[in-house]
Every structure is written in structure tokens, then in C-alpha cells.
PDB file of C-alpha atoms in Angstrom:
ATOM      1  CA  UNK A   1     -15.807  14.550  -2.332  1.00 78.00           C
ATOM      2  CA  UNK A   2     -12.869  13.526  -0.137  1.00 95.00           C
ATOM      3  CA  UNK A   3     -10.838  10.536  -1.360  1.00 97.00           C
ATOM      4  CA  UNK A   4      -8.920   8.178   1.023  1.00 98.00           C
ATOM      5  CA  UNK A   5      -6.697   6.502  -1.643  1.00 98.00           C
ATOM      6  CA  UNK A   6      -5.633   2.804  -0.498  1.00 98.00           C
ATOM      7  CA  UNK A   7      -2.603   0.814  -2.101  1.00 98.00           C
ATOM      8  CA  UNK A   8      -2.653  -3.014  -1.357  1.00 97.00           C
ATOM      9  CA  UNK A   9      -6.030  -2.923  -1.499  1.00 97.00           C
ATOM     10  CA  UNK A  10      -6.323  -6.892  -3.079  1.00 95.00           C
ATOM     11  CA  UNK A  11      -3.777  -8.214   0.158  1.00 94.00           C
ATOM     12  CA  UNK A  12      -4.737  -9.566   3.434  1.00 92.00           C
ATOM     13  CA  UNK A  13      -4.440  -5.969   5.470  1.00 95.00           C
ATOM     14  CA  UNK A  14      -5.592  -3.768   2.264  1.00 97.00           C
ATOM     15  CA  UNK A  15      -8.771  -5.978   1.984  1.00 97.00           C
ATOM     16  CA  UNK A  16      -9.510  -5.366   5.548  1.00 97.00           C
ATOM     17  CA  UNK A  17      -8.926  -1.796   5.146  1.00 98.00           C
ATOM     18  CA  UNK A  18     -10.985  -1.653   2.596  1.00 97.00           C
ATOM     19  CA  UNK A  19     -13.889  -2.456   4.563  1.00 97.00           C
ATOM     20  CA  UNK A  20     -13.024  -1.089   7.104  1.00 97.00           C
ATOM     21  CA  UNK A  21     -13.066   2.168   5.776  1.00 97.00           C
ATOM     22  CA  UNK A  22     -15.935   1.951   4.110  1.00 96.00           C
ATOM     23  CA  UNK A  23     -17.673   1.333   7.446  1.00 94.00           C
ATOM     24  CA  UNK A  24     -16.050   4.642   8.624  1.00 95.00           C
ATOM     25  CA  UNK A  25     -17.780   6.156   5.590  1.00 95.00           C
ATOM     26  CA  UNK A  26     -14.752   6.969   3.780  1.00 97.00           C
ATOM     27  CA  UNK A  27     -15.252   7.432  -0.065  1.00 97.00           C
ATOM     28  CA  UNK A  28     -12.339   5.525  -0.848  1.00 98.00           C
ATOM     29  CA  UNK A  29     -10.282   4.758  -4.341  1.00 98.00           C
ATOM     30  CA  UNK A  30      -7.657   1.931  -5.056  1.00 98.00           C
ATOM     31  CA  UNK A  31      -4.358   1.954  -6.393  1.00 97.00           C
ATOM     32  CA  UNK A  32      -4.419  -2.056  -8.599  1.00 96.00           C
ATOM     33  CA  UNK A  33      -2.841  -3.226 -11.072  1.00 92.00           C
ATOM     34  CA  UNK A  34      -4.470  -6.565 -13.064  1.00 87.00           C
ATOM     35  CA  UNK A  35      -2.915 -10.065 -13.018  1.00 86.00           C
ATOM     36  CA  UNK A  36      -2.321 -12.324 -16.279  1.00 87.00           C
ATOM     37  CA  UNK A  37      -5.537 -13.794 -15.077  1.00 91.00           C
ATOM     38  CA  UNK A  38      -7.931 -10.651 -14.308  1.00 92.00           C
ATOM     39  CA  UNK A  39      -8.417  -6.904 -14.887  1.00 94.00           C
ATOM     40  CA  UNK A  40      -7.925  -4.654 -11.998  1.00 94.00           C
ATOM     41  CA  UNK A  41     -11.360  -3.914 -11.526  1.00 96.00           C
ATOM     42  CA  UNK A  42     -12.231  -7.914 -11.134  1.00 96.00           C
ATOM     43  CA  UNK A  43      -9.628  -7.976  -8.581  1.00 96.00           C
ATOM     44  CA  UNK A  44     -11.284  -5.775  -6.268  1.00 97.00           C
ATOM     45  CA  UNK A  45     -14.442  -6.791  -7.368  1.00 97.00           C
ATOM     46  CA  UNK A  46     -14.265 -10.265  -6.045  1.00 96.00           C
ATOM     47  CA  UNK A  47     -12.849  -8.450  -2.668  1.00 96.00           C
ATOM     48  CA  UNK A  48     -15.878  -6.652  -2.230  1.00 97.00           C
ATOM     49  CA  UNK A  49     -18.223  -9.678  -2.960  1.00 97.00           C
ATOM     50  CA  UNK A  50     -16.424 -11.619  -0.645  1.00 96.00           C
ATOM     51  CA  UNK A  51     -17.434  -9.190   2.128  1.00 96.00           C
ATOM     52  CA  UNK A  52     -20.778  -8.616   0.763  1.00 96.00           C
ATOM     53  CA  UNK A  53     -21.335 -12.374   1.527  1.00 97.00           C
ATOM     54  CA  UNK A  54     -19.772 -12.728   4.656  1.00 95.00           C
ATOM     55  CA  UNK A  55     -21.376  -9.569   6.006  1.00 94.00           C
ATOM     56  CA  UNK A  56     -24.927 -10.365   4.325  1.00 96.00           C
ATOM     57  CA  UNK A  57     -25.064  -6.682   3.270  1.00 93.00           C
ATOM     58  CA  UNK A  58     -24.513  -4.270   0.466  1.00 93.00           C
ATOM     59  CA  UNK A  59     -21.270  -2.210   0.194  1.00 94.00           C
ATOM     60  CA  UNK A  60     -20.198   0.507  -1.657  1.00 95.00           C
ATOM     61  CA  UNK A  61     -17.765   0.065  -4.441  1.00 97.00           C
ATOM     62  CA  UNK A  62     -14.379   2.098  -4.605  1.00 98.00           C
ATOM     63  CA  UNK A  63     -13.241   4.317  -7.084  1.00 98.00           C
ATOM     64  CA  UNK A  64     -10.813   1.769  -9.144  1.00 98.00           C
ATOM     65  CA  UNK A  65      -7.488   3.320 -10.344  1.00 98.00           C
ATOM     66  CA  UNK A  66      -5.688   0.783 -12.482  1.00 95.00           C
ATOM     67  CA  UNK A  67      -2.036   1.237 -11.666  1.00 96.00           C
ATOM     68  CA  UNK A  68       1.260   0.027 -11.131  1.00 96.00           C
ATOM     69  CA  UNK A  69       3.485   0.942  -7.526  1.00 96.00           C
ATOM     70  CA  UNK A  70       6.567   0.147  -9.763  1.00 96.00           C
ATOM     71  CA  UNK A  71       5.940   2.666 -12.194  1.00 96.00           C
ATOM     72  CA  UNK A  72       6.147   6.372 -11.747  1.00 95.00           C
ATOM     73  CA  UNK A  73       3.327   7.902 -11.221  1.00 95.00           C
ATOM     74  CA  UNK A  74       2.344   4.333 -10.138  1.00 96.00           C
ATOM     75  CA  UNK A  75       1.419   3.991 -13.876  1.00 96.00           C
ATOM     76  CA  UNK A  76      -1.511   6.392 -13.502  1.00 97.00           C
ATOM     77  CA  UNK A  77      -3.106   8.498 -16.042  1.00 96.00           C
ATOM     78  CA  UNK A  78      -3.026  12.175 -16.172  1.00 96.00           C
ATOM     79  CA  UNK A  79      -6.984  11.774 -15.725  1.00 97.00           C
ATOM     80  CA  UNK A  80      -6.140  10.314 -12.304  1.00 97.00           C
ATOM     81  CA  UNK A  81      -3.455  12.215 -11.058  1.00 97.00           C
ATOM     82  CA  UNK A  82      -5.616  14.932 -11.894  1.00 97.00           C
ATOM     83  CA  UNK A  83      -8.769  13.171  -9.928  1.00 98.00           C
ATOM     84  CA  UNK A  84      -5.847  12.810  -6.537  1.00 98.00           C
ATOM     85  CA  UNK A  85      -5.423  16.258  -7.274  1.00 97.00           C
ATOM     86  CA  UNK A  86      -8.751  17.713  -6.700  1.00 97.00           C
ATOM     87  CA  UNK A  87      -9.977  15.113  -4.150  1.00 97.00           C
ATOM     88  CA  UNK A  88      -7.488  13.236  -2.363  1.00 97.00           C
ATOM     89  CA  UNK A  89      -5.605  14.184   1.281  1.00 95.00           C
ATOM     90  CA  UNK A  90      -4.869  11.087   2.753  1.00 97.00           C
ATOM     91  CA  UNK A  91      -2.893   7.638   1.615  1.00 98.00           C
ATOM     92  CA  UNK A  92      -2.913   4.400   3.070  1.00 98.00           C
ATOM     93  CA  UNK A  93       0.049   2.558   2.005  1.00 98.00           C
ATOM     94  CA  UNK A  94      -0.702  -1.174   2.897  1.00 97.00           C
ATOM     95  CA  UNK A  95       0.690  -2.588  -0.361  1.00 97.00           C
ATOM     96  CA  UNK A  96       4.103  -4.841  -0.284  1.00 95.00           C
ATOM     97  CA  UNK A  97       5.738  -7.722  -1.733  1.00 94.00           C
ATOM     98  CA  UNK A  98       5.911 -10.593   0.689  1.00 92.00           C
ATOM     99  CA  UNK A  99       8.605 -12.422  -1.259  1.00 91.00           C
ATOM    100  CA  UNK A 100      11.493 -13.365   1.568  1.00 93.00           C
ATOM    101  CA  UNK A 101      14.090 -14.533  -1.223  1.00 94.00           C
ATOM    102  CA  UNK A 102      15.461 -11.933  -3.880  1.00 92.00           C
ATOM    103  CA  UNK A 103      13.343 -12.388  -7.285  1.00 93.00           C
ATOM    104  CA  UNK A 104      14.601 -12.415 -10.817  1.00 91.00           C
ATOM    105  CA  UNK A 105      12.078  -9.414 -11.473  1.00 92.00           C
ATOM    106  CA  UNK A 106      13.531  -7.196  -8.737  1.00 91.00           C
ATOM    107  CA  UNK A 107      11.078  -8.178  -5.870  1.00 94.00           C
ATOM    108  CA  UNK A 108      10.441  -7.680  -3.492  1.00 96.00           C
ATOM    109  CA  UNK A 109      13.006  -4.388  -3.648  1.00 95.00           C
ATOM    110  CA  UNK A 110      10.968  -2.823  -6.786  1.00 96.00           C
ATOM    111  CA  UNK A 111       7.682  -2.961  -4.570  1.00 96.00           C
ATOM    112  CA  UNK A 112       8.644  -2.365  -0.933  1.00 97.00           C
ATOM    113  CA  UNK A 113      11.112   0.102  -1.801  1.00 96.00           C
ATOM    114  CA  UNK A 114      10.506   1.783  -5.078  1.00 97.00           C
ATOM    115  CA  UNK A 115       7.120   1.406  -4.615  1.00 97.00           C
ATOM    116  CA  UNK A 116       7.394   3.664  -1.389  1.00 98.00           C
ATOM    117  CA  UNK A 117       9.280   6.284  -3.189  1.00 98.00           C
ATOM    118  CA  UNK A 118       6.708   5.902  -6.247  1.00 98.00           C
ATOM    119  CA  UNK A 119       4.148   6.584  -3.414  1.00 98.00           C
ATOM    120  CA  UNK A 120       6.064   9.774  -2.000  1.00 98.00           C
ATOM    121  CA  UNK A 121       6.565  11.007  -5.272  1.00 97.00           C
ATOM    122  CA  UNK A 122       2.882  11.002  -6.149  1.00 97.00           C
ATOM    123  CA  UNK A 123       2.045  12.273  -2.705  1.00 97.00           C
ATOM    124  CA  UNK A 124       3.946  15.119  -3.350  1.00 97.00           C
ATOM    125  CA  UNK A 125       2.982  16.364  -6.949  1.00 96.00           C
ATOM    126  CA  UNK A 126      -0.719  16.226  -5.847  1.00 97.00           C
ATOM    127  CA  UNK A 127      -0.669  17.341  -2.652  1.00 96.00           C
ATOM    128  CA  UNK A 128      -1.634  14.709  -0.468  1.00 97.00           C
ATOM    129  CA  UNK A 129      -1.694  16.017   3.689  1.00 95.00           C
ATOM    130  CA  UNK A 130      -1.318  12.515   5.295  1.00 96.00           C
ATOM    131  CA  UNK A 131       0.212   9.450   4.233  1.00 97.00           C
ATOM    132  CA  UNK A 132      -0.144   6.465   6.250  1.00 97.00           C
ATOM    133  CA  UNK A 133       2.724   3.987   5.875  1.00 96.00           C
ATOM    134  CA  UNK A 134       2.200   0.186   6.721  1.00 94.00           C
ATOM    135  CA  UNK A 135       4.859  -1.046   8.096  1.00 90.00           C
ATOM    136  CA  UNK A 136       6.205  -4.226  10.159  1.00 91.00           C
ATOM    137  CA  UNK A 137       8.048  -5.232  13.269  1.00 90.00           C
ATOM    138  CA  UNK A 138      10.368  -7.729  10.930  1.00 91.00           C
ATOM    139  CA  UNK A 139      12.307  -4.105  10.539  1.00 92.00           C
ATOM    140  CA  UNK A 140      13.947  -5.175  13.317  1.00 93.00           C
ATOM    141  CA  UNK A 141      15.660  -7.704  11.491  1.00 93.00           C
ATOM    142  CA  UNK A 142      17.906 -10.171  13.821  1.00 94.00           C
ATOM    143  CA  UNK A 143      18.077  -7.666  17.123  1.00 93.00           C
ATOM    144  CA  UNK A 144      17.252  -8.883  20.287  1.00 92.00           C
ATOM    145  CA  UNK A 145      15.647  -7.187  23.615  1.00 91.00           C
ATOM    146  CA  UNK A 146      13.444  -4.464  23.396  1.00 92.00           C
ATOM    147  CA  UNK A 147      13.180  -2.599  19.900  1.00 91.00           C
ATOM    148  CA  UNK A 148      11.183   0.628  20.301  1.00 91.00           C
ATOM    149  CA  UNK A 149       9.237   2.138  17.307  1.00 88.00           C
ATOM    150  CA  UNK A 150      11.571   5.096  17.068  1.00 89.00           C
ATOM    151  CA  UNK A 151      14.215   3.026  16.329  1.00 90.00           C
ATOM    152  CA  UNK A 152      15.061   2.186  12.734  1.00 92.00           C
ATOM    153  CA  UNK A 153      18.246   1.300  11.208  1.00 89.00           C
ATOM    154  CA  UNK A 154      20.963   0.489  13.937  1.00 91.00           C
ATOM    155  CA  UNK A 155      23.332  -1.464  12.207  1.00 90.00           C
ATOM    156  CA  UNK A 156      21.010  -4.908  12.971  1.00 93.00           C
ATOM    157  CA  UNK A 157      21.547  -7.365   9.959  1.00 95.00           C
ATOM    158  CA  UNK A 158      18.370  -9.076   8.262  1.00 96.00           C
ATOM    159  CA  UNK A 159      16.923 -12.778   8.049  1.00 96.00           C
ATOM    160  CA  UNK A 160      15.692 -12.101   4.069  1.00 96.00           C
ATOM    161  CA  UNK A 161      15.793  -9.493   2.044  1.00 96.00           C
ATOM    162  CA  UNK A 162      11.874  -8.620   2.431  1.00 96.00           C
ATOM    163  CA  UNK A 163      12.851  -7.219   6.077  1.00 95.00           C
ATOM    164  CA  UNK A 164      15.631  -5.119   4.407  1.00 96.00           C
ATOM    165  CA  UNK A 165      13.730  -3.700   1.845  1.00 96.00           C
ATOM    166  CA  UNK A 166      10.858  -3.027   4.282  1.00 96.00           C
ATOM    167  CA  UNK A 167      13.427  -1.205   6.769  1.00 95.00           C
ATOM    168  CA  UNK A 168      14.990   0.779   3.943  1.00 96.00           C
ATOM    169  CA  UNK A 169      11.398   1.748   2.819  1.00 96.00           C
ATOM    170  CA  UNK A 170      10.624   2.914   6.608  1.00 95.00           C
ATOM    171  CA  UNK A 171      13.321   5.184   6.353  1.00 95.00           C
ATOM    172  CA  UNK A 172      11.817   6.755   2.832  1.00 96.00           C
ATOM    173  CA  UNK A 173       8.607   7.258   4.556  1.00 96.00           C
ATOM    174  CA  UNK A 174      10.407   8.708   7.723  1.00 95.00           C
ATOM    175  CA  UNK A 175      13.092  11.193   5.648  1.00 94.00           C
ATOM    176  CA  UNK A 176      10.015  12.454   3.471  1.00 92.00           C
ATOM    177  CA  UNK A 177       8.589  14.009   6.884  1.00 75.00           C
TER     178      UNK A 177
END
């Protein structure tokens, strides 16, 4: 069996990826941690039953890792480290924290940034081939004119401190290479 493991799956890309993938016929797990409200495993389950009923069809479910991107190890178990291990090549990294202003709890720096590095780290102790980094174009932060993709960090300042977190974890994702 050959894993695609998705982070973010519970956000607006992640749930869309999540589908979408499983409509590629990916065997797919999640990365998701559970709110004060719900479990992990509710949390995606009320993704997939939303697309259940809005594509009038059965889908398969994911394999459900209950985690944490602010943790190391993103809070997994040995048992699924050891599961990445033996099945997993490839990461989609759609997760992020969307908060614009600088949180009492670290956000959204302990998400988009030590999240990423969480992410690299685990990549690397179990061997993952491909990581696939979701990014944005708010990287850019205040520049003007044409930005091109290869461009990261030019000395541009930021509107919030979500694009500067996102830019720093761009350049994580593109020193790990």
C-alpha cells in the first residue's frame, strides 16, 4: 500500500484535496489534531460526509492519524511513524494558520513555520521522496510589478505577520531541497 499523507486535511484546500485524491485513487492518510469540541476522527468524518452528500456517492475513508503540526513528530505515535515508514513517499502540506494578527498562543508562527519544519523533520526520519508544499502568492508581501515564483525573500516588508511566517516557511521548504 502506498500512502499519500495530507496535512490540512479539515481546511478549505485540504478538504478539496482530500477528494480530490481520492478520485485519483490515492490511498490517502491525514495528519488532525481534535478541537475542544470533536475528536480528530469526527473532524474528518463530517468532511467526508459532506462530499458524500454533495456528490451522491460513496467514498473511501482515509487512514486518520491524530496529530499535532506543532509538536515534533507532529505529536505522532511510534505506531505511526512506523506506518509513514513502511508506506508513505509523498506529503501534501496544505495545512496553515490563517490568523493575520500575532496570537497569544504563538500563531500563526507555531503552525506556518514550525509546523513546516515539524513537517521536514518527519519527512526526513521516514523517508518520504516528495513533499508538496502549499504555499501562497501573499509571500510577496507589499512588492509591486511582476513577482516571479523563483523569487522569495528580497527584502519586501509584509502587510501581517501570516505573510511573513508563510514566506519564512517557503524558504524551509526551499533550503530542505
Amino acid at each position: 500500500m502506498k500512502l499519500v499523507l495530507l496535512t490540512g486535511a479539515t481546511g478549505l484546500l485540504g478538504r478539496y484535496l482530500l477528494r480530490d485524491l481520492f478520485a485519483a485513487g490515492h490511498a490517502v492518510a491525514v495528519i488532525a489534531r481534535g478541537s475542544r469540541k470533536d475528536p480528530a476522527a469526527d473532524r474528518i468524518e463530517t468532511v467526508m460526509s459532506r462530499w458524500e452528500k454533495l456528490e451522491n456517492r460513496a467514498l473511501p475513508r482515509p487512514i486518520i492519524l491524530e496529530g499535532d503540526l506543532t509538536q515534533p513528530g507532529l505529536g505522532l505515535s511510534v505506531e505511526d511513524r512506523d506506518l509513514l515508514r513502511r508506506h508513505c513517499r509523498r506529503v501534501i502540506h496544505s495545512a496553515a494558520s490563517l490568523y493575520f494578527r500575532a496570537e497569544e498562543n504563538g500563531e500563526p508562527q507555531r503552525t506556518n513555520l514550525e509546523g513546516t519544519r515539524n513537517v521536514l523533520e518527519l519527512c526526513e526520519e521516514v523517508g518520504v521522496e516528495q513533499l508538496h508544499h502549499l504555499s501562497t502568492a501573499y509571500i510577496a508581501g507589499t512588492r509591486t510589478g511582476r513577482v516571479y515564483e523563483r523569487e522569495l525573500n528580497v527584502g519586501q516588508s509584509f502587510c501581517n505577520v501570516y505573510e511573513e511566517s508563510k514566506c519564512a516557511a517557503e524558504g524551509l521548504v526551499r533550503r530542505s531541497s
